Amino acid sequence: MKPLRATLYEIFYRLPHSVRRRIVRMIVPKYIVGAVTLVRDSEASDPGRLLLLRQPPGRSWSLPAGLLQRREAPVVGAARELGEESGIQLDPEELRPAVPNAVVHAKGWVDVVFEASVPASTTTLTVDGAEVYEAAWYPLDDLPPLTRATARLLAYYGIGPLADQPEFQ
């Protein structure tokens, strides 16, 4: 039997995107600010590897990310979400601001993006099975199917299937 938390996540992610956004805005009515971490494998050779998560509904992959809590510094939120979703516990000081550090999305939210590098061979990935189904390392030149939001965000950093599109260069 699935835990209640896993069932609630599945129900939430099956809702249309516009309904999910409306629910989030009811909780955070003024604006939505998220923290995202691009975690690279420090041992990988060119082109490198990136940590990705498979979350509900489970068809595509995304980055460790989440909404900031009230009055939470973005770097603290990024470290917290990384730990909650992947099991990788880093101090906020170990995260570097990505360039660009903030990505403003047309749909009304802002992602503050950070980068980190960890050795994949000695880093244990731990997921809860509710919010995150699976965490894995993928070569930058052979990424799995990405969520639309993840593909768009990665494109700002020259990564993924949309990286060559003029709007992201």
PDB file of C-alpha atoms in Angstrom:
ATOM      1  CA  MET A   1       0.000   0.000   0.000  1.00  0.00           C
ATOM      2  CA  LYS A   2       1.337   3.419  -0.964  1.00  0.00           C
ATOM      3  CA  PRO A   3       1.915   6.026   1.707  1.00  0.00           C
ATOM      4  CA  LEU A   4      -0.514   8.952   1.663  1.00  0.00           C
ATOM      5  CA  ARG A   5       2.267  11.359   0.646  1.00  0.00           C
ATOM      6  CA  ALA A   6       3.053   9.354  -2.508  1.00  0.00           C
ATOM      7  CA  THR A   7      -0.623   9.200  -3.447  1.00  0.00           C
ATOM      8  CA  LEU A   8      -1.030  12.968  -2.973  1.00  0.00           C
ATOM      9  CA  TYR A   9       1.995  13.668  -5.196  1.00  0.00           C
ATOM     10  CA  GLU A  10       0.601  11.394  -7.904  1.00  0.00           C
ATOM     11  CA  ILE A  11      -2.772  13.129  -7.784  1.00  0.00           C
ATOM     12  CA  PHE A  12      -1.183  16.593  -7.844  1.00  0.00           C
ATOM     13  CA  TYR A  13       1.039  15.821 -10.854  1.00  0.00           C
ATOM     14  CA  ARG A  14      -1.864  14.318 -12.802  1.00  0.00           C
ATOM     15  CA  LEU A  15      -3.724  17.630 -12.607  1.00  0.00           C
ATOM     16  CA  PRO A  16      -3.412  19.948 -15.616  1.00  0.00           C
ATOM     17  CA  HIS A  17      -0.440  22.299 -15.379  1.00  0.00           C
ATOM     18  CA  SER A  18      -2.697  25.357 -15.072  1.00  0.00           C
ATOM     19  CA  VAL A  19      -4.526  23.811 -12.096  1.00  0.00           C
ATOM     20  CA  ARG A  20      -1.239  22.882 -10.391  1.00  0.00           C
ATOM     21  CA  ARG A  21       0.023  26.449 -10.883  1.00  0.00           C
ATOM     22  CA  ARG A  22      -3.210  27.858  -9.420  1.00  0.00           C
ATOM     23  CA  ILE A  23      -2.879  25.627  -6.349  1.00  0.00           C
ATOM     24  CA  VAL A  24       0.731  26.751  -5.815  1.00  0.00           C
ATOM     25  CA  ARG A  25      -0.282  30.399  -6.205  1.00  0.00           C
ATOM     26  CA  MET A  26      -2.953  29.955  -3.538  1.00  0.00           C
ATOM     27  CA  ILE A  27      -0.164  28.900  -1.183  1.00  0.00           C
ATOM     28  CA  VAL A  28       2.340  31.513  -2.415  1.00  0.00           C
ATOM     29  CA  PRO A  29       0.021  34.244  -3.722  1.00  0.00           C
ATOM     30  CA  LYS A  30       2.429  37.061  -4.672  1.00  0.00           C
ATOM     31  CA  TYR A  31       5.088  35.337  -6.721  1.00  0.00           C
ATOM     32  CA  ILE A  32       6.782  31.986  -7.020  1.00  0.00           C
ATOM     33  CA  VAL A  33      10.527  31.660  -6.450  1.00  0.00           C
ATOM     34  CA  GLY A  34      12.242  28.334  -6.836  1.00  0.00           C
ATOM     35  CA  ALA A  35      15.766  27.149  -6.196  1.00  0.00           C
ATOM     36  CA  VAL A  36      17.432  24.763  -8.654  1.00  0.00           C
ATOM     37  CA  THR A  37      20.763  22.954  -8.470  1.00  0.00           C
ATOM     38  CA  LEU A  38      22.752  21.712 -11.458  1.00  0.00           C
ATOM     39  CA  VAL A  39      24.830  18.902  -9.953  1.00  0.00           C
ATOM     40  CA  ARG A  40      27.696  17.636 -12.089  1.00  0.00           C
ATOM     41  CA  ASP A  41      29.799  14.526 -11.598  1.00  0.00           C
ATOM     42  CA  SER A  42      33.257  15.831 -10.636  1.00  0.00           C
ATOM     43  CA  GLU A  43      34.861  12.586 -11.876  1.00  0.00           C
ATOM     44  CA  ALA A  44      33.324  12.562 -15.361  1.00  0.00           C
ATOM     45  CA  SER A  45      35.391  13.468 -18.387  1.00  0.00           C
ATOM     46  CA  ASP A  46      34.149  15.622 -21.251  1.00  0.00           C
ATOM     47  CA  PRO A  47      31.204  16.129 -21.852  1.00  0.00           C
ATOM     48  CA  GLY A  48      30.432  15.381 -18.207  1.00  0.00           C
ATOM     49  CA  ARG A  49      27.416  13.975 -16.381  1.00  0.00           C
ATOM     50  CA  LEU A  50      24.452  15.640 -14.717  1.00  0.00           C
ATOM     51  CA  LEU A  51      22.241  14.475 -11.866  1.00  0.00           C
ATOM     52  CA  LEU A  52      18.587  14.159 -12.910  1.00  0.00           C
ATOM     53  CA  LEU A  53      15.452  13.096 -11.056  1.00  0.00           C
ATOM     54  CA  ARG A  54      12.382  11.217 -12.206  1.00  0.00           C
ATOM     55  CA  GLN A  55       9.403  12.620 -10.324  1.00  0.00           C
ATOM     56  CA  PRO A  56       5.640  12.122 -10.553  1.00  0.00           C
ATOM     57  CA  PRO A  57       4.026  11.477 -12.940  1.00  0.00           C
ATOM     58  CA  GLY A  58       7.303   9.797 -13.897  1.00  0.00           C
ATOM     59  CA  ARG A  59       7.455  10.137 -17.672  1.00  0.00           C
ATOM     60  CA  SER A  60      10.277  12.702 -17.862  1.00  0.00           C
ATOM     61  CA  TRP A  61      13.344  13.793 -15.902  1.00  0.00           C
ATOM     62  CA  SER A  62      14.052  17.037 -14.056  1.00  0.00           C
ATOM     63  CA  LEU A  63      16.604  18.758 -11.820  1.00  0.00           C
ATOM     64  CA  PRO A  64      16.728  18.908  -8.018  1.00  0.00           C
ATOM     65  CA  ALA A  65      14.558  21.952  -7.306  1.00  0.00           C
ATOM     66  CA  GLY A  66      11.730  23.307  -5.245  1.00  0.00           C
ATOM     67  CA  LEU A  67       9.971  26.356  -3.917  1.00  0.00           C
ATOM     68  CA  LEU A  68      11.623  28.540  -1.329  1.00  0.00           C
ATOM     69  CA  GLN A  69      10.137  28.696   2.109  1.00  0.00           C
ATOM     70  CA  ARG A  70       9.148  32.108   3.478  1.00  0.00           C
ATOM     71  CA  ARG A  71      12.230  34.263   4.120  1.00  0.00           C
ATOM     72  CA  GLU A  72      14.554  31.446   3.040  1.00  0.00           C
ATOM     73  CA  ALA A  73      17.713  32.454   1.191  1.00  0.00           C
ATOM     74  CA  PRO A  74      17.810  30.904  -2.298  1.00  0.00           C
ATOM     75  CA  VAL A  75      21.139  29.145  -1.701  1.00  0.00           C
ATOM     76  CA  VAL A  76      19.778  27.635   1.544  1.00  0.00           C
ATOM     77  CA  GLY A  77      16.636  26.491  -0.292  1.00  0.00           C
ATOM     78  CA  ALA A  78      18.714  24.965  -3.079  1.00  0.00           C
ATOM     79  CA  ALA A  79      20.833  22.996  -0.588  1.00  0.00           C
ATOM     80  CA  ARG A  80      17.714  21.902   1.315  1.00  0.00           C
ATOM     81  CA  GLU A  81      15.887  20.722  -1.829  1.00  0.00           C
ATOM     82  CA  LEU A  82      18.989  18.913  -3.092  1.00  0.00           C
ATOM     83  CA  GLY A  83      19.195  17.001   0.190  1.00  0.00           C
ATOM     84  CA  GLU A  84      15.472  16.253   0.350  1.00  0.00           C
ATOM     85  CA  GLU A  85      15.199  15.043  -3.235  1.00  0.00           C
ATOM     86  CA  SER A  86      18.511  13.261  -3.851  1.00  0.00           C
ATOM     87  CA  GLY A  87      20.062  12.595  -0.458  1.00  0.00           C
ATOM     88  CA  ILE A  88      23.095  14.739  -1.342  1.00  0.00           C
ATOM     89  CA  GLN A  89      23.789  16.863   1.725  1.00  0.00           C
ATOM     90  CA  LEU A  90      25.852  19.960   0.893  1.00  0.00           C
ATOM     91  CA  ASP A  91      26.348  23.128   2.886  1.00  0.00           C
ATOM     92  CA  PRO A  92      25.012  26.215   1.105  1.00  0.00           C
ATOM     93  CA  GLU A  93      28.621  27.480   0.880  1.00  0.00           C
ATOM     94  CA  GLU A  94      29.408  24.523  -1.390  1.00  0.00           C
ATOM     95  CA  LEU A  95      26.936  25.767  -4.031  1.00  0.00           C
ATOM     96  CA  ARG A  96      28.058  28.283  -6.659  1.00  0.00           C
ATOM     97  CA  PRO A  97      25.717  30.725  -8.377  1.00  0.00           C
ATOM     98  CA  ALA A  98      25.145  29.624 -11.972  1.00  0.00           C
ATOM     99  CA  VAL A  99      25.484  32.182 -14.771  1.00  0.00           C
ATOM    100  CA  PRO A 100      22.808  33.369 -15.249  1.00  0.00           C
ATOM    101  CA  ASN A 101      21.908  32.984 -11.583  1.00  0.00           C
ATOM    102  CA  ALA A 102      18.198  33.747 -12.036  1.00  0.00           C
ATOM    103  CA  VAL A 103      15.922  32.646 -14.853  1.00  0.00           C
ATOM    104  CA  VAL A 104      12.601  34.467 -15.137  1.00  0.00           C
ATOM    105  CA  HIS A 105       9.887  32.351 -16.722  1.00  0.00           C
ATOM    106  CA  ALA A 106       6.986  33.848 -18.666  1.00  0.00           C
ATOM    107  CA  LYS A 107       4.451  31.885 -16.615  1.00  0.00           C
ATOM    108  CA  GLY A 108       5.095  33.853 -13.418  1.00  0.00           C
ATOM    109  CA  TRP A 109       7.945  32.258 -11.550  1.00  0.00           C
ATOM    110  CA  VAL A 110      11.663  32.800 -11.045  1.00  0.00           C
ATOM    111  CA  ASP A 111      14.261  30.063 -10.646  1.00  0.00           C
ATOM    112  CA  VAL A 112      17.459  30.923  -8.781  1.00  0.00           C
ATOM    113  CA  VAL A 113      20.037  28.455 -10.095  1.00  0.00           C
ATOM    114  CA  PHE A 114      23.144  27.101  -8.398  1.00  0.00           C
ATOM    115  CA  GLU A 115      25.843  24.623  -9.414  1.00  0.00           C
ATOM    116  CA  ALA A 116      27.720  21.946  -7.496  1.00  0.00           C
ATOM    117  CA  SER A 117      30.110  19.126  -8.295  1.00  0.00           C
ATOM    118  CA  VAL A 118      30.317  15.842  -6.409  1.00  0.00           C
ATOM    119  CA  PRO A 119      32.056  12.535  -7.160  1.00  0.00           C
ATOM    120  CA  ALA A 120      29.321  10.226  -8.443  1.00  0.00           C
ATOM    121  CA  SER A 121      31.223   7.045  -7.563  1.00  0.00           C
ATOM    122  CA  THR A 122      31.221   7.861  -3.839  1.00  0.00           C
ATOM    123  CA  THR A 123      27.971   9.834  -3.592  1.00  0.00           C
ATOM    124  CA  THR A 124      24.966   7.855  -2.417  1.00  0.00           C
ATOM    125  CA  LEU A 125      21.694   8.904  -4.010  1.00  0.00           C
ATOM    126  CA  THR A 126      18.620   8.453  -1.813  1.00  0.00           C
ATOM    127  CA  VAL A 127      15.050   9.091  -2.949  1.00  0.00           C
ATOM    128  CA  ASP A 128      11.795   8.817  -1.025  1.00  0.00           C
ATOM    129  CA  GLY A 129       9.660   7.077  -3.673  1.00  0.00           C
ATOM    130  CA  ALA A 130       6.900   9.692  -3.271  1.00  0.00           C
ATOM    131  CA  GLU A 131       8.249  13.078  -4.325  1.00  0.00           C
ATOM    132  CA  VAL A 132      11.091  11.487  -6.295  1.00  0.00           C
ATOM    133  CA  TYR A 133      10.967   8.036  -7.894  1.00  0.00           C
ATOM    134  CA  GLU A 134      14.543   7.805  -9.106  1.00  0.00           C
ATOM    135  CA  ALA A 135      17.823   9.772  -9.231  1.00  0.00           C
ATOM    136  CA  ALA A 136      20.559   9.004 -11.766  1.00  0.00           C
ATOM    137  CA  TRP A 137      23.603  10.454 -13.513  1.00  0.00           C
ATOM    138  CA  TYR A 138      23.326  11.095 -17.270  1.00  0.00           C
ATOM    139  CA  PRO A 139      25.961  12.100 -19.825  1.00  0.00           C
ATOM    140  CA  LEU A 140      25.344  15.648 -21.071  1.00  0.00           C
ATOM    141  CA  ASP A 141      25.330  14.389 -24.663  1.00  0.00           C
ATOM    142  CA  ASP A 142      22.821  11.591 -23.952  1.00  0.00           C
ATOM    143  CA  LEU A 143      20.098  12.993 -21.669  1.00  0.00           C
ATOM    144  CA  PRO A 144      16.832  11.107 -21.105  1.00  0.00           C
ATOM    145  CA  PRO A 145      13.449  12.684 -21.950  1.00  0.00           C
ATOM    146  CA  LEU A 146      13.264  15.926 -19.961  1.00  0.00           C
ATOM    147  CA  THR A 147      10.283  17.856 -18.662  1.00  0.00           C
ATOM    148  CA  ARG A 148       9.589  20.923 -20.787  1.00  0.00           C
ATOM    149  CA  ALA A 149      10.568  23.251 -17.923  1.00  0.00           C
ATOM    150  CA  THR A 150      13.855  21.376 -17.369  1.00  0.00           C
ATOM    151  CA  ALA A 151      14.744  21.395 -21.079  1.00  0.00           C
ATOM    152  CA  ARG A 152      14.080  25.156 -21.220  1.00  0.00           C
ATOM    153  CA  LEU A 153      16.110  25.864 -18.086  1.00  0.00           C
ATOM    154  CA  LEU A 154      19.074  23.727 -19.172  1.00  0.00           C
ATOM    155  CA  ALA A 155      19.113  25.521 -22.530  1.00  0.00           C
ATOM    156  CA  TYR A 156      20.190  28.742 -20.758  1.00  0.00           C
ATOM    157  CA  TYR A 157      23.357  26.863 -19.776  1.00  0.00           C
ATOM    158  CA  GLY A 158      24.006  25.384 -23.228  1.00  0.00           C
ATOM    159  CA  ILE A 159      22.774  21.926 -22.205  1.00  0.00           C
ATOM    160  CA  GLY A 160      20.118  19.661 -23.685  1.00  0.00           C
ATOM    161  CA  PRO A 161      17.849  19.475 -26.707  1.00  0.00           C
ATOM    162  CA  LEU A 162      16.929  23.196 -26.791  1.00  0.00           C
ATOM    163  CA  ALA A 163      20.457  24.563 -26.276  1.00  0.00           C
ATOM    164  CA  ASP A 164      20.889  25.499 -29.955  1.00  0.00           C
ATOM    165  CA  GLN A 165      17.685  27.547 -30.150  1.00  0.00           C
ATOM    166  CA  PRO A 166      18.328  31.294 -30.544  1.00  0.00           C
ATOM    167  CA  GLU A 167      16.057  32.353 -27.673  1.00  0.00           C
ATOM    168  CA  PHE A 168      18.423  30.700 -25.165  1.00  0.00           C
ATOM    169  CA  GLN A 169      21.736  31.972 -26.536  1.00  0.00           C
TER     170      GLN A 169
END
